[in-house]
Amino acid sequence: MDRRPDASQPRRSVTVAGPSCDVVCVGESMVTFLPSRPGRLADVPAFTRAVGGAESNVACALAAAGHRVRWVGRVGADGFGDHLLDTIAAYGVDTGAVRRDPHRPTGVYFRTDADRSTDAHEVVYYRAGSAASAMSPATVPYDGVADTRILHLTGITAALSADCRALLYDLTAPRPGRPLLSFDVNHRPALWRDGEAPEVLRELANRADLVFVGADEAERLWGTPDPGAVRALLPDPAALVVKGGDGPAVAFERPRQGTADAVTTVPAPRVGVVASVGAGDGFAAGHLSALLRGLPTRDRLRHGHLGAAAALTVPGDLAAPPRRAHADRLAGLDDDAWGRLHLGPGWTSAGTEADEEVRTR
């Protein structure tokens, strides 16, 4: 399965207009195994198969929200690769550009039922030498991913192999006509073994137009969780969103080179967390969906929080986003009602008594 690739652009303000695809997401997707019960991996008797991968998570959420999305990557010529392609395509994502590698396997990983942010969690990757680790400028040429309004990448790809890192440098290189480049820092410490993550991820982020980074990631990488200090470290993107976990998200936007930033802060709603996996991907998808629709900054951040909440209230990496009208209704709440919002499992179903309750609680 071999088709299209394409992506690129010089710095510009965050506006989009465009071609045949709304968003192209490039990166590795894996089969993930979710535990049947809490406990150490050594004690879990069975696992449920699912799909995980930052870029394909974003692609699936955006496609489910009604956007035209293509996911570009590599999977093995194996049953796990079949499962990934079937599952991702079922969300409405174009997988026609995904290549099958007859010599390398599809990556997989196992995780426990605990929160990734605590010492109690376990995540074990089996992705070294995977089909996706063979992505490079030769196997994913820029011209095959550029027919899009937005090209979405993450820092995970840069950690997979030297070829993958070269691919990200190629796709983020300034080019005339490059699509708007969205970059989620997505620092995964377990994947970086050379101590280069802080500099590599800072450099890649500064080559993008729109950057997402968690305050916790920024502290690990660059020694500060402060949004203003992070902006000083990442001055080049036209827009930077610093996510505060269960705290506020802060957006810095510069309409034109040399102008001062407009700063917007939006608190996160309270969420009954089932699992923390995929929240950052949900935030990116919600924000990008609102950006594609031309919504103002406050609403983009609110839709980002709602996308994160959708992921936080399900056990796996992938969550169906709320219906657009439902999300718009919640994002349009006044500040007082937004501050009282409390979202739990099942909240994405619209038109129920539970919907009215979370809106007014």
Short mmCIF file of C-alpha atoms in Angstrom, two decimals:
data_model
loop_
_atom_site.label_atom_id
_atom_site.label_comp_id
_atom_site.label_asym_id
_atom_site.label_seq_id
_atom_site.Cartn_x
_atom_site.Cartn_y
_atom_site.Cartn_z
CA MET A 1 0.00 0.00 0.00
CA ASP A 2 1.93 2.89 -1.31
CA ARG A 3 0.72 6.31 -2.25
CA ARG A 4 1.01 10.05 -1.82
CA PRO A 5 3.17 12.03 0.69
CA ASP A 6 3.69 15.92 0.98
CA ALA A 7 4.25 18.84 3.54
CA SER A 8 6.09 22.23 4.17
CA GLN A 9 6.07 26.08 4.80
CA PRO A 10 7.82 29.20 6.14
CA ARG A 11 6.64 30.98 9.31
CA ARG A 12 3.27 32.66 9.20
CA SER A 13 0.37 33.49 11.43
CA VAL A 14 -2.07 30.71 12.31
CA THR A 15 -4.62 30.81 9.52
CA VAL A 16 -5.52 27.92 7.23
CA ALA A 17 -6.89 27.60 3.74
CA GLY A 18 -6.77 24.81 1.42
CA PRO A 19 -6.27 21.71 -0.57
CA SER A 20 -7.68 18.22 -0.79
CA CYS A 21 -6.98 17.19 2.79
CA ASP A 22 -7.61 19.04 6.05
CA VAL A 23 -4.91 17.33 8.10
CA VAL A 24 -2.10 14.88 7.38
CA CYS A 25 -0.63 13.13 10.44
CA VAL A 26 2.75 11.39 10.08
CA GLY A 27 4.09 8.93 12.65
CA GLU A 28 4.03 5.47 14.19
CA SER A 29 0.90 3.65 15.24
CA MET A 30 1.12 0.53 17.37
CA VAL A 31 -1.08 -2.23 18.66
CA THR A 32 -1.54 -1.66 22.38
CA PHE A 33 -2.54 -4.24 24.94
CA LEU A 34 -4.74 -2.98 27.78
CA PRO A 35 -4.76 -4.96 31.05
CA SER A 36 -7.81 -6.89 32.12
CA ARG A 37 -7.33 -5.67 35.71
CA PRO A 38 -5.07 -3.35 37.75
CA GLY A 39 -1.72 -4.63 38.95
CA ARG A 40 1.83 -5.28 37.84
CA LEU A 41 2.37 -6.54 34.31
CA ALA A 42 3.72 -9.72 35.89
CA ASP A 43 0.36 -10.30 37.56
CA VAL A 44 -2.08 -9.33 34.79
CA PRO A 45 -3.57 -12.55 33.34
CA ALA A 46 -5.00 -11.17 30.09
CA PHE A 47 -4.99 -8.12 27.86
CA THR A 48 -7.39 -6.53 25.39
CA ARG A 49 -6.01 -5.49 22.01
CA ALA A 50 -6.44 -1.87 20.95
CA VAL A 51 -4.72 0.78 18.83
CA GLY A 52 -2.33 3.47 20.05
CA GLY A 53 -0.01 6.07 18.60
CA ALA A 54 -0.07 9.84 19.03
CA GLU A 55 -0.40 10.79 15.38
CA SER A 56 -2.99 8.14 14.49
CA ASN A 57 -4.94 9.05 17.65
CA VAL A 58 -5.16 12.65 16.43
CA ALA A 59 -6.06 11.47 12.93
CA CYS A 60 -8.90 9.23 14.20
CA ALA A 61 -10.35 11.91 16.46
CA LEU A 62 -10.28 14.50 13.68
CA ALA A 63 -11.86 12.12 11.17
CA ALA A 64 -14.57 11.20 13.69
CA ALA A 65 -15.23 14.94 14.05
CA GLY A 66 -15.89 15.18 10.31
CA HIS A 67 -12.58 16.38 8.89
CA ARG A 68 -10.71 14.99 5.88
CA VAL A 69 -7.67 13.29 7.39
CA ARG A 70 -4.83 11.16 6.12
CA TRP A 71 -2.46 9.15 8.31
CA VAL A 72 0.98 8.38 6.85
CA GLY A 73 3.23 5.74 8.39
CA ARG A 74 4.71 2.26 8.02
CA VAL A 75 3.48 -1.02 9.47
CA GLY A 76 4.63 -4.59 9.13
CA ALA A 77 3.22 -7.01 6.61
CA ASP A 78 1.68 -8.89 9.52
CA GLY A 79 -1.64 -9.38 11.28
CA PHE A 80 -1.02 -6.49 13.66
CA GLY A 81 -0.48 -4.23 10.67
CA ASP A 82 -3.77 -5.44 9.21
CA HIS A 83 -5.51 -4.67 12.50
CA LEU A 84 -4.07 -1.14 12.64
CA LEU A 85 -5.07 -0.28 9.09
CA ASP A 86 -8.57 -1.72 9.47
CA THR A 87 -9.20 0.03 12.79
CA ILE A 88 -7.83 3.42 11.76
CA ALA A 89 -9.62 3.34 8.40
CA ALA A 90 -12.88 2.53 10.22
CA TYR A 91 -12.71 5.99 11.82
CA GLY A 92 -12.78 7.51 8.33
CA VAL A 93 -9.03 8.13 8.05
CA ASP A 94 -7.38 7.79 4.62
CA THR A 95 -4.67 5.12 5.05
CA GLY A 96 -3.79 4.87 1.36
CA ALA A 97 -0.29 6.32 1.91
CA VAL A 98 0.67 3.79 4.59
CA ARG A 99 3.43 1.44 3.46
CA ARG A 100 3.79 -2.22 4.45
CA ASP A 101 7.28 -3.42 5.38
CA PRO A 102 7.88 -7.13 4.70
CA HIS A 103 11.08 -7.17 6.78
CA ARG A 104 10.13 -5.30 9.97
CA PRO A 105 7.26 -5.90 12.40
CA THR A 106 4.46 -3.63 13.53
CA GLY A 107 5.27 -2.10 16.92
CA VAL A 108 3.32 -3.17 20.01
CA TYR A 109 3.21 -2.12 23.63
CA PHE A 110 1.73 -3.24 26.94
CA ARG A 111 0.70 -1.03 29.85
CA THR A 112 -0.73 -1.38 33.32
CA ASP A 113 -3.97 0.12 34.52
CA ALA A 114 -2.23 2.85 36.55
CA ASP A 115 -1.68 6.50 35.71
CA ARG A 116 1.37 7.05 33.50
CA SER A 117 2.29 10.13 35.49
CA THR A 118 2.93 8.13 38.70
CA ASP A 119 5.66 5.72 39.68
CA ALA A 120 3.07 2.94 39.87
CA HIS A 121 2.65 2.65 36.12
CA GLU A 122 4.38 0.26 33.74
CA VAL A 123 4.63 0.73 29.99
CA VAL A 124 6.68 -1.75 27.97
CA TYR A 125 7.37 -1.02 24.30
CA TYR A 126 8.27 -3.58 21.65
CA ARG A 127 8.98 -1.12 18.87
CA ALA A 128 12.78 -1.20 18.38
CA GLY A 129 13.38 -2.12 14.75
CA SER A 130 9.71 -1.69 13.93
CA ALA A 131 8.46 -0.90 10.44
CA ALA A 132 7.84 2.69 11.51
CA SER A 133 11.44 3.12 12.66
CA ALA A 134 12.42 2.81 8.97
CA MET A 135 10.58 6.01 8.04
CA SER A 136 12.96 8.49 6.42
CA PRO A 137 12.96 11.32 3.86
CA ALA A 138 13.30 8.60 1.20
CA THR A 139 10.34 6.50 2.37
CA VAL A 140 8.09 9.44 3.33
CA PRO A 141 8.97 12.18 0.82
CA TYR A 142 7.77 15.70 1.52
CA ASP A 143 5.82 15.90 -1.72
CA GLY A 144 3.70 12.95 -0.56
CA VAL A 145 2.37 14.67 2.56
CA ALA A 146 1.99 18.33 1.58
CA ASP A 147 -1.41 18.37 -0.09
CA THR A 148 -3.09 19.45 3.12
CA ARG A 149 -4.13 22.46 5.14
CA ILE A 150 -2.29 21.25 8.25
CA LEU A 151 0.61 18.82 8.65
CA HIS A 152 0.71 17.37 12.17
CA LEU A 153 3.88 15.84 13.63
CA THR A 154 5.10 14.90 17.11
CA GLY A 155 8.44 14.60 18.86
CA ILE A 156 7.91 10.87 19.34
CA THR A 157 8.96 10.22 15.74
CA ALA A 158 12.32 11.93 16.30
CA ALA A 159 13.12 9.41 19.05
CA LEU A 160 12.49 6.26 16.99
CA SER A 161 15.66 6.19 14.89
CA ALA A 162 18.23 8.38 13.16
CA ASP A 163 16.25 8.03 9.91
CA CYS A 164 13.04 9.13 11.65
CA ARG A 165 14.83 12.13 13.12
CA ALA A 166 16.10 13.04 9.66
CA LEU A 167 12.52 12.78 8.39
CA LEU A 168 11.28 15.30 10.94
CA TYR A 169 14.06 17.73 10.10
CA ASP A 170 13.13 17.36 6.44
CA LEU A 171 9.39 17.85 6.96
CA THR A 172 9.91 20.88 9.23
CA ALA A 173 12.36 22.61 6.88
CA PRO A 174 11.11 26.04 5.70
CA ARG A 175 9.72 25.79 2.17
CA PRO A 176 7.55 28.06 0.05
CA GLY A 177 3.94 26.91 0.22
CA ARG A 178 4.44 24.60 3.19
CA PRO A 179 1.16 23.74 4.93
CA LEU A 180 0.64 25.02 8.42
CA LEU A 181 2.92 22.86 10.54
CA SER A 182 1.52 21.62 13.87
CA PHE A 183 4.00 20.03 16.28
CA ASP A 184 3.23 18.30 19.57
CA VAL A 185 6.44 18.03 21.64
CA ASN A 186 5.17 14.73 23.15
CA HIS A 187 8.31 13.93 25.12
CA ARG A 188 8.55 10.21 25.92
CA PRO A 189 11.60 9.80 28.20
CA ALA A 190 11.74 6.02 27.72
CA LEU A 191 12.42 6.48 23.99
CA TRP A 192 15.35 8.90 24.38
CA ARG A 193 18.64 7.38 25.42
CA ASP A 194 21.21 9.83 24.08
CA GLY A 195 20.50 12.94 26.15
CA GLU A 196 19.65 14.91 23.03
CA ALA A 197 15.92 15.30 23.63
CA PRO A 198 15.98 18.86 25.09
CA GLU A 199 17.89 20.36 22.17
CA VAL A 200 16.33 18.28 19.39
CA LEU A 201 12.76 18.90 20.54
CA ARG A 202 13.39 22.61 21.11
CA GLU A 203 14.86 22.95 17.62
CA LEU A 204 12.02 21.06 15.94
CA ALA A 205 9.39 23.04 17.86
CA ASN A 206 10.96 26.32 16.78
CA ARG A 207 10.62 25.24 13.13
CA ALA A 208 6.83 24.77 13.46
CA ASP A 209 3.93 27.22 13.18
CA LEU A 210 1.77 25.83 16.01
CA VAL A 211 3.26 23.99 18.99
CA PHE A 212 1.66 22.02 21.83
CA VAL A 213 3.66 21.23 24.96
CA GLY A 214 2.69 20.16 28.46
CA ALA A 215 4.02 22.18 31.38
CA ASP A 216 5.31 18.91 32.90
CA GLU A 217 7.16 18.10 29.68
CA ALA A 218 8.68 21.57 29.57
CA GLU A 219 9.93 21.17 33.13
CA ARG A 220 11.53 17.80 32.35
CA LEU A 221 13.09 19.03 29.14
CA TRP A 222 14.04 22.63 29.83
CA GLY A 223 13.74 23.07 33.58
CA THR A 224 10.66 25.28 33.71
CA PRO A 225 6.89 24.72 33.67
CA ASP A 226 6.17 28.46 33.49
CA PRO A 227 4.31 29.29 30.25
CA GLY A 228 6.07 32.63 29.81
CA ALA A 229 9.48 31.04 30.25
CA VAL A 230 8.54 28.29 27.79
CA ARG A 231 7.55 30.96 25.27
CA ALA A 232 10.98 32.56 25.70
CA LEU A 233 12.55 29.19 24.85
CA LEU A 234 10.22 28.70 21.86
CA PRO A 235 9.95 32.20 20.35
CA ASP A 236 9.62 31.27 16.68
CA PRO A 237 6.22 29.53 16.29
CA ALA A 238 3.34 31.86 15.45
CA ALA A 239 1.31 30.04 18.12
CA LEU A 240 2.32 28.12 21.24
CA VAL A 241 -0.05 26.29 23.58
CA VAL A 242 1.28 25.31 27.01
CA LYS A 243 -1.02 22.74 28.63
CA GLY A 244 -1.26 22.56 32.40
CA GLY A 245 -2.66 19.05 32.84
CA ASP A 246 -5.67 19.58 35.09
CA GLY A 247 -4.72 23.27 35.22
CA PRO A 248 -5.20 25.99 32.61
CA ALA A 249 -3.96 25.95 29.03
CA VAL A 250 -2.17 29.13 27.92
CA ALA A 251 -1.97 30.17 24.26
CA PHE A 252 0.57 32.66 22.93
CA GLU A 253 -0.26 33.96 19.46
CA ARG A 254 1.73 36.38 17.33
CA PRO A 255 -0.26 37.67 14.34
CA ARG A 256 2.84 38.87 12.46
CA GLN A 257 6.59 38.56 12.85
CA GLY A 258 7.85 41.23 15.22
CA THR A 259 4.49 41.90 16.89
CA ALA A 260 3.68 41.21 20.54
CA ASP A 261 1.93 38.03 21.60
CA ALA A 262 -1.75 37.89 22.45
CA VAL A 263 -2.05 35.64 25.52
CA THR A 264 -5.19 33.62 26.28
CA THR A 265 -5.67 31.44 29.37
CA VAL A 266 -8.48 28.87 29.70
CA PRO A 267 -8.92 26.62 32.76
CA ALA A 268 -9.53 22.91 32.32
CA PRO A 269 -12.87 21.46 33.42
CA ARG A 270 -12.92 18.90 36.22
CA VAL A 271 -12.74 15.37 34.81
CA GLY A 272 -13.43 11.96 36.33
CA VAL A 273 -10.29 10.30 34.98
CA VAL A 274 -10.44 6.67 33.88
CA ALA A 275 -6.96 6.59 32.26
CA SER A 276 -4.56 9.39 31.39
CA VAL A 277 -3.33 7.87 28.12
CA GLY A 278 -4.15 9.87 24.99
CA ALA A 279 -5.20 13.11 26.71
CA GLY A 280 -2.58 15.20 24.91
CA ASP A 281 -3.62 13.75 21.56
CA GLY A 282 -7.25 14.51 22.35
CA PHE A 283 -6.33 18.09 23.21
CA ALA A 284 -4.42 18.52 19.93
CA ALA A 285 -7.31 17.06 17.91
CA GLY A 286 -9.91 19.27 19.61
CA HIS A 287 -7.79 22.38 19.13
CA LEU A 288 -6.98 21.60 15.48
CA SER A 289 -10.64 20.88 14.72
CA ALA A 290 -11.61 24.28 16.13
CA LEU A 291 -8.77 25.93 14.21
CA LEU A 292 -9.95 24.38 10.95
CA ARG A 293 -13.41 25.79 11.66
CA GLY A 294 -12.02 29.27 12.25
CA LEU A 295 -13.08 29.47 15.90
CA PRO A 296 -11.49 32.07 18.21
CA THR A 297 -8.60 31.24 20.52
CA ARG A 298 -10.68 30.79 23.67
CA ASP A 299 -12.90 28.25 21.90
CA ARG A 300 -9.90 26.42 20.45
CA LEU A 301 -8.52 25.94 23.94
CA ARG A 302 -11.91 24.87 25.28
CA HIS A 303 -12.31 22.36 22.46
CA GLY A 304 -8.80 21.14 23.27
CA HIS A 305 -9.80 20.59 26.89
CA LEU A 306 -12.95 18.76 25.75
CA GLY A 307 -10.92 16.52 23.44
CA ALA A 308 -8.60 15.72 26.34
CA ALA A 309 -11.60 14.99 28.57
CA ALA A 310 -12.98 12.55 25.98
CA ALA A 311 -9.70 10.59 26.13
CA LEU A 312 -9.40 10.79 29.91
CA THR A 313 -12.82 9.21 30.47
CA VAL A 314 -12.18 5.99 28.50
CA PRO A 315 -9.67 3.18 29.24
CA GLY A 316 -7.82 3.16 25.90
CA ASP A 317 -5.81 5.62 23.80
CA LEU A 318 -8.65 6.34 21.40
CA ALA A 319 -11.90 8.05 22.29
CA ALA A 320 -14.77 9.11 20.08
CA PRO A 321 -15.04 12.90 20.35
CA PRO A 322 -18.32 14.48 21.43
CA ARG A 323 -20.71 15.42 18.65
CA ARG A 324 -19.90 18.81 17.24
CA ALA A 325 -23.10 20.46 18.44
CA HIS A 326 -22.56 19.02 21.92
CA ALA A 327 -18.95 20.26 22.07
CA ASP A 328 -19.94 23.67 20.70
CA ARG A 329 -22.63 23.97 23.34
CA LEU A 330 -20.17 23.25 26.13
CA ALA A 331 -17.41 25.41 24.65
CA GLY A 332 -19.89 28.29 24.44
CA LEU A 333 -20.74 28.28 28.17
CA ASP A 334 -20.16 31.49 30.08
CA ASP A 335 -17.06 31.54 32.29
CA ASP A 336 -18.98 30.73 35.45
CA ALA A 337 -20.73 27.69 33.94
CA TRP A 338 -17.48 26.53 32.31
CA GLY A 339 -15.79 26.73 35.71
CA ARG A 340 -18.47 24.44 37.20
CA LEU A 341 -18.22 21.87 34.41
CA HIS A 342 -17.51 18.33 35.62
CA LEU A 343 -17.14 15.59 33.00
CA GLY A 344 -17.22 11.88 33.76
CA PRO A 345 -17.39 8.62 31.78
CA GLY A 346 -20.09 8.75 29.11
CA TRP A 347 -20.21 12.55 28.97
CA THR A 348 -19.63 12.63 25.22
CA SER A 349 -23.15 11.30 24.61
CA ALA A 350 -25.31 14.31 23.79
CA GLY A 351 -28.95 14.96 24.57
CA THR A 352 -29.11 13.10 27.87
CA GLU A 353 -29.91 14.12 31.42
CA ALA A 354 -26.25 13.53 32.20
CA ASP A 355 -25.43 16.19 29.58
CA GLU A 356 -27.59 18.74 31.37
CA GLU A 357 -26.09 17.76 34.70
CA VAL A 358 -22.45 18.22 33.67
CA ARG A 359 -23.30 21.58 32.19
CA THR A 360 -24.75 23.03 35.36
CA ARG A 361 -23.02 21.16 38.20
#
